[in-house]
């Protein structure tokens, strides 16, 4: 068996001491045994274990879930909870930390060993997947960046041809088509670059107010189109633990989408709130153009459009960006819609 190191965070010696001996007998290395979240964080300043075994009720001011949140904001160390708690409220709080395991007391050596094996395997697979995604994003960025220069050169030469008095009226029409195509291509390249940047940026989770971010986005949209009268309601007190910059981008794309596709209805309405669907889920509901339910996955594909560009201009990259951001957080985003009856987007974060 490979040498796997563990940090034990457990406040009761009657549990911690037998647990330590059991794990050592299985061949695991114990880097430390502490009784509080504060001591666990301090321990990590001089030691970097492969895995943390975390109780929920601890000595000190923070419990195990708060300690895990603090640790995960600084380190990429998987956490397995070992606890007697199985109530729904605790489980919902635990989900925010995307745990690699949840072992209920009393536990057997077999359940411990299995839980650790699965957590280590999952962590390794996730790291490999992240590396492959980084390589793919780097490739996409490189190709998109290299394409930009020739596309813009074509655009410049086309503009020169239009300015040339020797260009016939018929040829000028062809040149205008070239310009239109290069502008569209340039927009697609920008979209690819945006997606690759989202995949390469570092996640910095913190407690954020989704309602405050949503209200700011709505205010910006109203300022950009002061003549539009859109009824918007935002539920107060919506918070989550996530990267503020990236989640703001995702929310802006989804709210802007609702704003745009309510542009042709008589009494446009947008509602932003939460609903309980095996946990608190944020939704953004509008009464706009909508689309066929069978297309609910297609809208998240880059450059895939449900409506003509002449009716609703755009690059077709916003919702793909939102999905990439939510996926990076380990969450889920989906949509429900019907033509002419509006769309509801749902965003579930751990």
Coordinates of C-alpha atoms in Angstrom, one line a residue:
X1 CA 0.0 0.0 0.0
X2 CA 1.2 3.5 -0.9
X3 CA 2.1 5.8 2.1
X4 CA -0.9 8.0 2.7
X5 CA -0.8 10.6 5.4
X6 CA -3.8 11.8 7.5
X7 CA -4.6 14.6 9.9
X8 CA -7.1 13.7 12.6
X9 CA -9.4 16.5 13.9
X10 CA -11.3 15.0 16.8
X11 CA -12.0 16.6 20.2
X12 CA -12.8 13.4 22.2
X13 CA -9.7 11.4 23.2
X14 CA -11.9 8.3 23.7
X15 CA -12.6 8.4 19.9
X16 CA -9.3 9.9 18.7
X17 CA -6.8 7.5 20.3
X18 CA -8.4 4.3 19.1
X19 CA -9.0 5.9 15.7
X20 CA -5.3 6.8 15.4
X21 CA -4.2 3.3 16.4
X22 CA -6.6 1.7 14.0
X23 CA -5.4 3.8 11.1
X24 CA -1.8 3.3 11.9
X25 CA -2.4 -0.5 12.0
X26 CA -3.7 -0.2 8.5
X27 CA -0.5 1.4 7.3
X28 CA -1.6 5.1 7.3
X29 CA 0.8 7.8 8.5
X30 CA -0.8 10.2 11.1
X31 CA 0.7 13.7 10.7
X32 CA -1.1 15.0 13.7
X33 CA -4.1 14.7 16.0
X34 CA -5.7 18.0 17.1
X35 CA -8.9 18.9 18.9
X36 CA -10.0 22.2 17.2
X37 CA -10.5 23.7 13.8
X38 CA -8.0 26.5 14.8
X39 CA -5.3 23.9 15.6
X40 CA -6.0 22.0 12.4
X41 CA -5.4 25.2 10.4
X42 CA -2.2 25.9 12.3
X43 CA -1.0 22.4 11.9
X44 CA -1.3 22.7 8.1
X45 CA 1.2 25.6 8.1
X46 CA 4.0 23.0 8.7
X47 CA 2.5 19.8 7.3
X48 CA 0.5 18.9 4.2
X49 CA -1.4 15.6 4.7
X50 CA -3.0 13.7 1.8
X51 CA -6.4 13.7 3.7
X52 CA -8.1 15.2 6.7
X53 CA -10.5 13.2 8.9
X54 CA -12.7 15.8 10.5
X55 CA -15.3 15.6 13.3
X56 CA -18.0 18.3 13.3
X57 CA -18.3 19.1 17.0
X58 CA -14.9 20.4 18.1
X59 CA -13.2 22.4 20.8
X60 CA -12.7 26.1 19.9
X61 CA -14.9 28.7 18.2
X62 CA -15.4 27.0 14.9
X63 CA -17.0 23.6 14.2
X64 CA -15.6 21.1 11.7
X65 CA -17.6 22.4 8.8
X66 CA -16.4 26.0 9.3
X67 CA -12.8 24.6 9.7
X68 CA -13.2 22.7 6.4
X69 CA -14.4 25.8 4.7
X70 CA -11.4 27.8 6.0
X71 CA -9.0 25.0 5.0
X72 CA -10.4 24.5 1.5
X73 CA -10.1 28.3 0.8
X74 CA -6.3 27.9 1.2
X75 CA -5.4 24.2 0.5
X76 CA -6.5 21.5 -1.9
X77 CA -6.8 18.7 0.7
X78 CA -9.7 16.4 0.6
X79 CA -11.9 16.2 3.8
X80 CA -13.8 13.2 5.2
X81 CA -16.2 13.9 8.0
X82 CA -16.4 11.4 10.8
X83 CA -19.4 12.2 12.9
X84 CA -22.6 11.0 14.7
X85 CA -24.6 13.8 13.0
X86 CA -27.1 12.7 10.3
X87 CA -29.7 15.5 10.5
X88 CA -30.7 17.3 7.3
X89 CA -29.5 20.8 8.4
X90 CA -26.0 19.5 9.1
X91 CA -25.9 17.6 5.8
X92 CA -26.9 20.7 3.9
X93 CA -24.1 22.7 5.6
X94 CA -21.6 19.9 4.9
X95 CA -22.5 19.9 1.1
X96 CA -21.1 23.5 0.9
X97 CA -17.6 22.0 1.4
X98 CA -17.9 19.3 -1.3
X99 CA -16.7 16.6 1.1
X100 CA -14.9 13.5 -0.1
X101 CA -16.7 11.3 2.4
X102 CA -19.1 11.2 5.4
X103 CA -18.6 8.4 7.8
X104 CA -21.1 8.0 10.6
X105 CA -20.1 6.9 14.1
X106 CA -19.7 4.2 15.2
X107 CA -17.6 3.0 12.3
X108 CA -15.7 -0.1 11.5
X109 CA -12.1 -0.4 10.3
X110 CA -13.5 -1.6 6.9
X111 CA -15.7 1.5 6.4
X112 CA -12.7 3.7 7.3
X113 CA -10.4 2.0 4.9
X114 CA -13.0 2.0 2.1
X115 CA -13.8 5.7 2.7
X116 CA -10.2 6.7 2.6
X117 CA -9.4 4.7 -0.5
X118 CA -12.4 6.2 -2.4
X119 CA -11.5 9.7 -1.3
X120 CA -7.9 9.4 -2.3
X121 CA -8.9 7.9 -5.7
X122 CA -11.5 10.5 -6.4
X123 CA -9.0 13.3 -5.4
X124 CA -6.4 11.9 -7.8
X125 CA -8.9 11.5 -10.6
X126 CA -10.1 15.1 -10.2
X127 CA -6.6 16.4 -10.2
X128 CA -5.8 14.5 -13.5
X129 CA -9.1 15.8 -15.0
X130 CA -8.2 19.4 -13.9
X131 CA -4.8 19.0 -15.6
X132 CA -6.3 17.7 -18.8
X133 CA -8.8 20.6 -18.8
X134 CA -6.0 23.1 -18.2
X135 CA -4.1 21.6 -21.2
X136 CA -7.3 21.8 -23.3
X137 CA -8.0 25.4 -22.2
X138 CA -4.4 26.4 -23.0
X139 CA -4.7 24.8 -26.4
X140 CA -8.0 26.6 -27.1
X141 CA -6.5 29.9 -25.9
X142 CA -3.4 29.5 -28.1
X143 CA -5.3 28.6 -31.2
X144 CA -7.9 31.4 -30.7
X145 CA -5.1 33.9 -30.1
X146 CA -3.2 32.8 -33.2
X147 CA -6.4 33.0 -35.3
X148 CA -7.2 36.6 -34.3
X149 CA -4.4 38.3 -36.2
X150 CA -5.2 36.8 -39.7
X151 CA -8.9 37.4 -39.2
X152 CA -8.3 41.1 -38.4
X153 CA -5.9 41.4 -41.3
X154 CA -8.7 40.1 -43.6
X155 CA -11.0 42.7 -42.1
X156 CA -8.6 45.5 -42.6
X157 CA -7.9 44.6 -46.3
X158 CA -11.7 44.3 -46.9
X159 CA -12.2 47.8 -45.4
X160 CA -9.5 49.2 -47.7
X161 CA -11.3 47.6 -50.7
X162 CA -14.5 49.3 -49.7
X163 CA -12.7 52.7 -49.5
X164 CA -11.2 52.2 -52.9
X165 CA -13.1 54.1 -55.5
X166 CA -12.2 51.5 -58.1
X167 CA -14.2 48.8 -56.3
X168 CA -17.4 48.3 -58.3
X169 CA -20.8 48.3 -56.6
X170 CA -21.2 44.6 -57.1
X171 CA -17.8 43.8 -55.7
X172 CA -18.5 46.1 -52.7
X173 CA -21.4 43.9 -51.7
X174 CA -19.2 40.9 -51.7
X175 CA -16.6 42.8 -49.6
X176 CA -19.4 43.7 -47.1
X177 CA -20.2 40.0 -46.8
X178 CA -16.5 39.3 -46.0
X179 CA -16.6 42.0 -43.4
X180 CA -19.7 40.6 -41.8
X181 CA -18.2 37.1 -41.7
X182 CA -14.9 38.4 -40.2
X183 CA -16.8 40.3 -37.5
X184 CA -18.7 37.2 -36.6
X185 CA -15.5 35.1 -36.6
X186 CA -13.8 37.7 -34.4
X187 CA -16.8 37.4 -32.0
X188 CA -16.4 33.6 -31.9
X189 CA -12.7 33.9 -31.2
X190 CA -13.5 36.3 -28.3
X191 CA -15.9 33.7 -27.0
X192 CA -13.3 30.9 -27.1
X193 CA -10.8 33.1 -25.3
X194 CA -13.4 33.9 -22.6
X195 CA -14.2 30.2 -22.1
X196 CA -10.5 29.4 -21.8
X197 CA -9.8 32.2 -19.3
X198 CA -12.7 30.9 -17.1
X199 CA -11.1 27.5 -17.1
X200 CA -7.7 28.8 -16.1
X201 CA -8.6 31.3 -13.4
X202 CA -8.0 30.3 -9.8
X203 CA -11.1 29.7 -7.6
X204 CA -11.2 31.9 -4.5
X205 CA -14.3 30.8 -2.5
X206 CA -15.8 33.1 0.1
X207 CA -19.3 33.9 1.5
X208 CA -21.1 36.0 -1.0
X209 CA -24.5 37.7 -1.2
X210 CA -26.1 36.5 -4.4
X211 CA -29.1 38.9 -4.0
X212 CA -26.7 41.9 -3.7
X213 CA -24.9 40.8 -6.8
X214 CA -28.2 40.3 -8.7
X215 CA -29.5 43.7 -7.7
X216 CA -26.3 45.4 -9.0
X217 CA -26.6 43.6 -12.3
X218 CA -30.3 44.6 -12.6
X219 CA -29.4 48.2 -11.8
X220 CA -26.7 48.2 -14.5
X221 CA -29.2 46.8 -17.1
X222 CA -31.8 49.4 -16.2
X223 CA -29.2 52.2 -16.6
X224 CA -28.1 50.8 -20.0
X225 CA -31.8 50.8 -21.2
X226 CA -33.6 53.5 -19.2
X227 CA -36.6 53.5 -21.4
X228 CA -37.4 49.8 -20.8
X229 CA -39.9 49.0 -18.1
X230 CA -39.2 45.6 -16.6
X231 CA -40.7 44.4 -13.4
X232 CA -37.9 42.7 -11.5
X233 CA -38.1 41.1 -8.0
X234 CA -35.1 39.8 -6.1
X235 CA -35.4 37.6 -2.9
X236 CA -33.3 39.1 -0.1
X237 CA -30.8 37.2 1.9
X238 CA -29.5 34.7 -0.7
X239 CA -26.0 33.7 0.3
X240 CA -23.5 31.0 -0.7
X241 CA -19.9 30.0 -0.5
X242 CA -18.3 30.6 -3.9
X243 CA -15.8 32.6 -6.0
X244 CA -17.4 36.1 -6.1
X245 CA -15.9 37.2 -9.4
X246 CA -16.8 34.1 -11.3
X247 CA -20.3 33.7 -9.9
X248 CA -20.9 37.4 -10.7
X249 CA -20.1 36.6 -14.3
X250 CA -22.5 33.6 -14.3
X251 CA -25.3 35.6 -12.8
X252 CA -24.7 38.5 -15.2
X253 CA -25.0 36.1 -18.1
X254 CA -28.2 34.5 -16.9
X255 CA -29.9 37.8 -15.8
X256 CA -28.8 39.5 -19.0
X257 CA -30.3 36.6 -20.9
X258 CA -33.6 37.0 -19.2
X259 CA -33.5 40.8 -19.8
X260 CA -32.8 40.3 -23.5
X261 CA -35.4 37.7 -24.2
X262 CA -38.2 39.7 -22.5
X263 CA -37.5 42.5 -24.9
X264 CA -40.5 41.7 -27.1
X265 CA -43.2 41.0 -24.5
X266 CA -45.7 43.6 -23.4
X267 CA -45.2 43.3 -19.7
X268 CA -41.7 41.9 -19.1
X269 CA -41.1 40.3 -15.7
X270 CA -38.0 38.8 -14.1
X271 CA -38.0 37.0 -10.8
X272 CA -34.9 36.0 -8.9
X273 CA -35.3 33.8 -5.8
X274 CA -34.7 30.4 -4.3
X275 CA -36.6 27.1 -4.1
X276 CA -36.0 23.9 -2.1
X277 CA -35.0 21.1 -4.5
X278 CA -32.9 18.7 -2.3
X279 CA -31.3 21.9 -1.0
X280 CA -31.5 25.6 -1.7
X281 CA -31.5 26.3 -5.4
X282 CA -31.4 29.8 -7.0
X283 CA -33.7 30.4 -9.9
X284 CA -34.0 33.2 -12.5
X285 CA -37.5 33.2 -14.1
X286 CA -38.7 35.4 -17.0
X287 CA -41.8 35.6 -19.2
X288 CA -39.9 36.1 -22.4
X289 CA -39.5 34.3 -25.7
X290 CA -38.7 30.8 -24.3
X291 CA -37.7 27.8 -26.3
X292 CA -38.7 24.2 -26.9
X293 CA -38.1 22.0 -23.8
X294 CA -36.1 19.4 -25.8
X295 CA -33.5 22.2 -26.4
X296 CA -32.8 22.7 -22.7
X297 CA -29.3 21.3 -23.0
X298 CA -28.4 22.8 -26.3
X299 CA -28.5 26.3 -24.9
X300 CA -25.4 25.6 -22.9
X301 CA -23.4 24.6 -26.0
X302 CA -21.0 27.4 -27.2
X303 CA -22.4 29.5 -30.1
X304 CA -25.7 27.4 -30.2
X305 CA -28.6 29.7 -30.6
X306 CA -32.4 29.1 -30.1
X307 CA -33.5 32.3 -31.9
X308 CA -32.2 34.2 -34.9
X309 CA -29.5 36.7 -34.4
X310 CA -31.6 39.4 -36.1
X311 CA -34.3 39.0 -33.4
X312 CA -32.0 38.7 -30.4
X313 CA -28.3 39.7 -31.1
X314 CA -25.5 38.0 -29.1
X315 CA -22.5 35.7 -29.4
X316 CA -24.0 32.6 -27.9
X317 CA -21.3 32.2 -25.4
X318 CA -22.9 33.6 -22.2
X319 CA -24.8 30.5 -21.0
X320 CA -21.8 28.2 -21.9
X321 CA -19.7 30.5 -19.7
X322 CA -22.2 30.2 -16.9
X323 CA -22.2 26.4 -17.1
X324 CA -18.4 26.3 -17.0
X325 CA -18.3 28.5 -13.9
X326 CA -20.9 26.4 -12.1
X327 CA -19.2 23.2 -13.1
X328 CA -16.0 24.5 -11.7
X329 CA -17.7 25.0 -8.4
X330 CA -19.0 21.4 -8.4
X331 CA -22.6 22.7 -8.9
X332 CA -25.3 22.3 -11.5
X333 CA -27.2 24.6 -13.8
X334 CA -30.2 23.8 -15.9
X335 CA -33.2 25.4 -17.6
X336 CA -36.9 24.8 -18.0
X337 CA -38.8 26.6 -20.8
X338 CA -41.7 26.7 -23.2
X339 CA -42.0 28.8 -26.4
X340 CA -43.7 32.2 -25.7
X341 CA -44.1 31.3 -22.0
X342 CA -40.7 32.2 -20.7
X343 CA -37.7 30.4 -19.2
X344 CA -36.5 29.5 -15.7
X345 CA -32.8 28.9 -15.0
X346 CA -31.8 27.0 -11.9
X347 CA -28.3 27.2 -10.3
X348 CA -27.4 24.8 -7.5
X349 CA -24.1 25.3 -5.7
X350 CA -22.6 22.9 -3.1

